[in-house]
Tab-separated table of C-alpha atoms in Angstrom:
chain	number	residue	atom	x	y	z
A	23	UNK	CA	0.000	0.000	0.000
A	24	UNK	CA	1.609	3.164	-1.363
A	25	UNK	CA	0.412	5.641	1.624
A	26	UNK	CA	0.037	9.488	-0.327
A	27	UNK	CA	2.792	11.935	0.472
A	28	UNK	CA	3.079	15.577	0.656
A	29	UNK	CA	-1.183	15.276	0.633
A	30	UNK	CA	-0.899	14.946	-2.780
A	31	UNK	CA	-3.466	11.688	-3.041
A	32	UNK	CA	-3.193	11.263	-6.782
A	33	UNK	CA	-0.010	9.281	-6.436
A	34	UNK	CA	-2.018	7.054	-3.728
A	35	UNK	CA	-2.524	3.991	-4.799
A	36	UNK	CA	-6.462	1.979	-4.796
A	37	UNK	CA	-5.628	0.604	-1.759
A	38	UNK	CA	-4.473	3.503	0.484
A	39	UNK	CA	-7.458	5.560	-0.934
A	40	UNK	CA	-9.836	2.851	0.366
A	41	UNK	CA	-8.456	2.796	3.555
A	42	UNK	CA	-8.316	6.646	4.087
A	43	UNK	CA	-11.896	6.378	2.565
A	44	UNK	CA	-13.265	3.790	5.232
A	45	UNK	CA	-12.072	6.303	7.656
A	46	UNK	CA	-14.291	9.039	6.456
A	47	UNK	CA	-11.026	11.062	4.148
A	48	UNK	CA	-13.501	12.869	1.657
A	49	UNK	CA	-10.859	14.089	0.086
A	50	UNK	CA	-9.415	10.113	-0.615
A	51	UNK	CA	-12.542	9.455	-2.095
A	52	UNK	CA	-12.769	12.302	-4.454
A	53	UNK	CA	-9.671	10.978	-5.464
A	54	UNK	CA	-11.273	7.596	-6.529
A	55	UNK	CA	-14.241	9.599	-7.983
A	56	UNK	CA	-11.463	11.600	-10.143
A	57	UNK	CA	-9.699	8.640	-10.915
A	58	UNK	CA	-12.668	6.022	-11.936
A	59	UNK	CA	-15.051	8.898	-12.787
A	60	UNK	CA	-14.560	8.879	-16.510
A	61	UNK	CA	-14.269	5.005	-17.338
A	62	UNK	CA	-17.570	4.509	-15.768
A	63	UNK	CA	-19.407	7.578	-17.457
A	64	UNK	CA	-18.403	5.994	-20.854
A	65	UNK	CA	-18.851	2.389	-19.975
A	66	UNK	CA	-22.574	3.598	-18.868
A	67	UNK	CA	-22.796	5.903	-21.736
A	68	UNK	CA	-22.608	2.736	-24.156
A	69	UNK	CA	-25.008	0.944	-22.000
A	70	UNK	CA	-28.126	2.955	-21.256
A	71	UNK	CA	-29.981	4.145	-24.246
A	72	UNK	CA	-30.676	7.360	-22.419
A	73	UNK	CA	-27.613	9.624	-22.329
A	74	UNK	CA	-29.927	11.527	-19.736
A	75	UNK	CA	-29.745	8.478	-17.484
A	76	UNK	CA	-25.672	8.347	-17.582
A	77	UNK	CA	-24.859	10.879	-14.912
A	78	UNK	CA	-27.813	10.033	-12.564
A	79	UNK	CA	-25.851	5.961	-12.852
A	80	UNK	CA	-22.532	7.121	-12.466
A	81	UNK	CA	-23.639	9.569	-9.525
A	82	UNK	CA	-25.655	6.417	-8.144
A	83	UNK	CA	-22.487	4.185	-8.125
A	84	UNK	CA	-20.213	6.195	-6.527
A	85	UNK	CA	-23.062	7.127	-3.496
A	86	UNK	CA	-23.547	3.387	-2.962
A	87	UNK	CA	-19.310	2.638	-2.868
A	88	UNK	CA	-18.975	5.433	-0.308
A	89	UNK	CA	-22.203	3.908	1.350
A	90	UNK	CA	-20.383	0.486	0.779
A	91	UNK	CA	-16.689	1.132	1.106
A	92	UNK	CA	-16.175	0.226	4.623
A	93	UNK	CA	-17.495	-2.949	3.669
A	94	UNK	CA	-15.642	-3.626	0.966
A	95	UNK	CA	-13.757	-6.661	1.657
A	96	UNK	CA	-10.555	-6.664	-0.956
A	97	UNK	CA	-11.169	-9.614	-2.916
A	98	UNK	CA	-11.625	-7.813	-5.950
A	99	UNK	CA	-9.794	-4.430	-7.263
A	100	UNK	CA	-11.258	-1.392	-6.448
A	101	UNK	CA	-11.929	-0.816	-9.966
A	102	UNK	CA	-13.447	-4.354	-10.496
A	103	UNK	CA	-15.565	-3.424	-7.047
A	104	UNK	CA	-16.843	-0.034	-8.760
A	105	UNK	CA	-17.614	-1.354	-12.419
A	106	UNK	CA	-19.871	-4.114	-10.407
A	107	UNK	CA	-21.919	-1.270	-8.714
A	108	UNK	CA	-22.175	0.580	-11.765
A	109	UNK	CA	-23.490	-2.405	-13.655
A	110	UNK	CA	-26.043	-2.872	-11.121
A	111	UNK	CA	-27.327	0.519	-11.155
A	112	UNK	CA	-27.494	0.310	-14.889
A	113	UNK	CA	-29.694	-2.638	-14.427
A	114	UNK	CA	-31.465	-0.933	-12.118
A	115	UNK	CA	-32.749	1.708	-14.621
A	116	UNK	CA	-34.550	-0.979	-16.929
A	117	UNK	CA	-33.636	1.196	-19.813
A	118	UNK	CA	-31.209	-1.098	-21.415
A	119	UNK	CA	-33.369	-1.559	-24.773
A	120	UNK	CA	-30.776	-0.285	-27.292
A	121	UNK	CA	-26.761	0.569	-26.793
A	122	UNK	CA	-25.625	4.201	-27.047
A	123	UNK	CA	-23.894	4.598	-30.401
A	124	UNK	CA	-20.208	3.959	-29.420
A	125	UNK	CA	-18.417	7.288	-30.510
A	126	UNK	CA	-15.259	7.009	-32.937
A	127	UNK	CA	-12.616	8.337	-30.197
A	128	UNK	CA	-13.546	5.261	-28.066
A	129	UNK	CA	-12.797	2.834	-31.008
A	130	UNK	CA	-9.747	4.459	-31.895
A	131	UNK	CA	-7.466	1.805	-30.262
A	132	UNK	CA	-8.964	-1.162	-32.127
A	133	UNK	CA	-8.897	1.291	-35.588
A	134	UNK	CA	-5.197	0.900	-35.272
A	135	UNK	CA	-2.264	3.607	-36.980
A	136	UNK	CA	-2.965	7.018	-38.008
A	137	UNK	CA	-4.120	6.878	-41.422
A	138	UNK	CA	-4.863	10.175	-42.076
A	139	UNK	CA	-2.835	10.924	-44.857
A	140	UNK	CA	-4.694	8.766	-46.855
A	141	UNK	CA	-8.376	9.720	-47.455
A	142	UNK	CA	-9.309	6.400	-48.540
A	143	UNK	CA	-8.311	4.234	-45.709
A	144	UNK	CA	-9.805	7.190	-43.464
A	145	UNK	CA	-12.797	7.016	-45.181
A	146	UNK	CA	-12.765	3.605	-44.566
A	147	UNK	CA	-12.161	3.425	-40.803
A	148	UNK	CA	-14.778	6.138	-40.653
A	149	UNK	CA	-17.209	3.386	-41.954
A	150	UNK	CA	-15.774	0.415	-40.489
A	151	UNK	CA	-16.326	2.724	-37.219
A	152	UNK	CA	-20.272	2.989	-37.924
A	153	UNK	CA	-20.600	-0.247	-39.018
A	154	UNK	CA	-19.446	-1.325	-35.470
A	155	UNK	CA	-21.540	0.828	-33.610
A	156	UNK	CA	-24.647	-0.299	-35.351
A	157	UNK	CA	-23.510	-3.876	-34.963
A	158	UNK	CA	-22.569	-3.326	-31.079
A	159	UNK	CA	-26.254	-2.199	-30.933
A	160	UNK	CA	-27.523	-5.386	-31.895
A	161	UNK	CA	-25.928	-7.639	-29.312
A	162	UNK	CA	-27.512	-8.492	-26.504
A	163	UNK	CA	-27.330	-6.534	-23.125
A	164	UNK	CA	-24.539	-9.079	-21.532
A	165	UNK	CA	-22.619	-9.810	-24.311
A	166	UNK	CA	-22.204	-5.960	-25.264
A	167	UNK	CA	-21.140	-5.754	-21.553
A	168	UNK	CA	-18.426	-8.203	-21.680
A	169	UNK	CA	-17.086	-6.896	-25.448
A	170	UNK	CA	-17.148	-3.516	-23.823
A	171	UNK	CA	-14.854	-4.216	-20.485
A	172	UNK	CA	-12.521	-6.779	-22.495
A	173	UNK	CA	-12.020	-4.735	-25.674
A	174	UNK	CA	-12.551	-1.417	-24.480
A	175	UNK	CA	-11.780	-1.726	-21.325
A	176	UNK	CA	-9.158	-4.166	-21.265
A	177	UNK	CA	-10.522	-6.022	-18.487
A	178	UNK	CA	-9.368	-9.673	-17.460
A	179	UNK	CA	-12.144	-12.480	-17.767
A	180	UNK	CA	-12.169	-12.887	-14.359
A	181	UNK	CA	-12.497	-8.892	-13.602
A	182	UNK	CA	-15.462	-9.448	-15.677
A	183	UNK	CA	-17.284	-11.976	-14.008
A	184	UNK	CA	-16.614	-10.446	-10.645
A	185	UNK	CA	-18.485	-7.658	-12.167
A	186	UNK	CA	-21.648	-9.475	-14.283
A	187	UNK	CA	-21.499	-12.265	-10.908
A	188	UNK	CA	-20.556	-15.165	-13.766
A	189	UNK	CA	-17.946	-17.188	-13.845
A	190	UNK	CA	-14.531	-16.876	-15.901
A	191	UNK	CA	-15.852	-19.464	-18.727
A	192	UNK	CA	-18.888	-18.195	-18.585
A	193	UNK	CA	-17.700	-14.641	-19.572
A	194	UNK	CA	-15.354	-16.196	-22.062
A	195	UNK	CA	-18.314	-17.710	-23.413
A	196	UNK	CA	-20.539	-14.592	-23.629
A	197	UNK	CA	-17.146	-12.902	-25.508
A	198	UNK	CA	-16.749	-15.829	-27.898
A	199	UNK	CA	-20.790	-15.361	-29.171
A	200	UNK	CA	-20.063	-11.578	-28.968
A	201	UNK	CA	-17.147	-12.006	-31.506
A	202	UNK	CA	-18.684	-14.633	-33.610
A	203	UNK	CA	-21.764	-12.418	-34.050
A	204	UNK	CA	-19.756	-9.172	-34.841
A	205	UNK	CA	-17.947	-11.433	-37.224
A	206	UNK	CA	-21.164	-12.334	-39.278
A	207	UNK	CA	-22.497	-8.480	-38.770
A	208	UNK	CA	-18.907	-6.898	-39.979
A	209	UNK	CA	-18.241	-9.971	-42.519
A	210	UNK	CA	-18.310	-7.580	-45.522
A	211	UNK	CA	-14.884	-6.037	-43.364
A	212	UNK	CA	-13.287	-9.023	-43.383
């Protein structure tokens, strides 16, 4: 446990904020809120078909983890403990009838190099881009969830199934479908 010095708590790491945090430190907690803030606004933003919904979620997580925190008993990461509240609250809204379009800047990682030199290829990765988001919309609710954290999110299998309460193969198995039906969705970008 990396303790914070100088009161600088950025440096600080998961598990010195949650201990502060247990304690009542505010100020550790906005740290976490800083620090896991954003992931968890976009992994609820491609989740909830209402963007209106997305802060109320994210706001909703973090008030049940500082509700929680003192019980929070390790066995999972922080950020493994947080993405499992937020996917509860996003079940909790009943909304989950179609995926928020997954914007370009998210993708960017799996679009690989620059290509912007070229106006074909980025016309092509432009479209490639839409094609996903459409397909992403079609998956079902679980599967999008685990493409999301692993591809997106690079999350472990196991990190996943903490979070959707499945096991490791199951979540593997829930990826695998996810793929295969991208595959025949995106087949004409093969």
């Amino acid at each position: 446990m990396t303790a914070p010095t100088g009161g600088d708590l950025r440096d600080a790491d998961d598990e010195a904020l949650r201990a502060s945090a247990v304690v009542g430190d505010r100020e550790a907690f906005d740290t976490i809120v800083n620090r896991y803030g954003p992931v968890l606004y976009r992994y609820a933003r491609r989740m909830l078909a209402s963007e209106a919904d997305v802060p109320d979620v994210v706001q909703d997580t973090f008030v049940a983890a500082w509700q929680q925190i003192g019980s929070f008993r390790g066995s999972s990461s922080l950020r493994t403990w947080l993405f499992a509240i937020c996917y509860r609250k996003i079940a909790d809204t009943h909304r989950l009838k179609r995926a928020r379009p997954v914007e370009d800047w998210v993708l960017e990682p799996l679009a690989g190099p620059d290509t912007s030199a070229d106006p074909f290829t980025a016309a092509s990765n432009a479209a490639f881009l839409d094609a996903l988001e459409l397909a992403l919309g079609e998956l079902p609710v679980r599967q999008r969830a685990v493409w999301m954290m692993r591809e997106v999110e690079q999350m472990t299998f196991p990190e996943i199934g903490e979070v959707l309460q499945l096991s490791p193969d199951a979540v593997r198995g829930h990826h695998l479908r996810a793929v295969k039906t991208l595959r025949v969705l995106l087949r004409r970008w093969q």
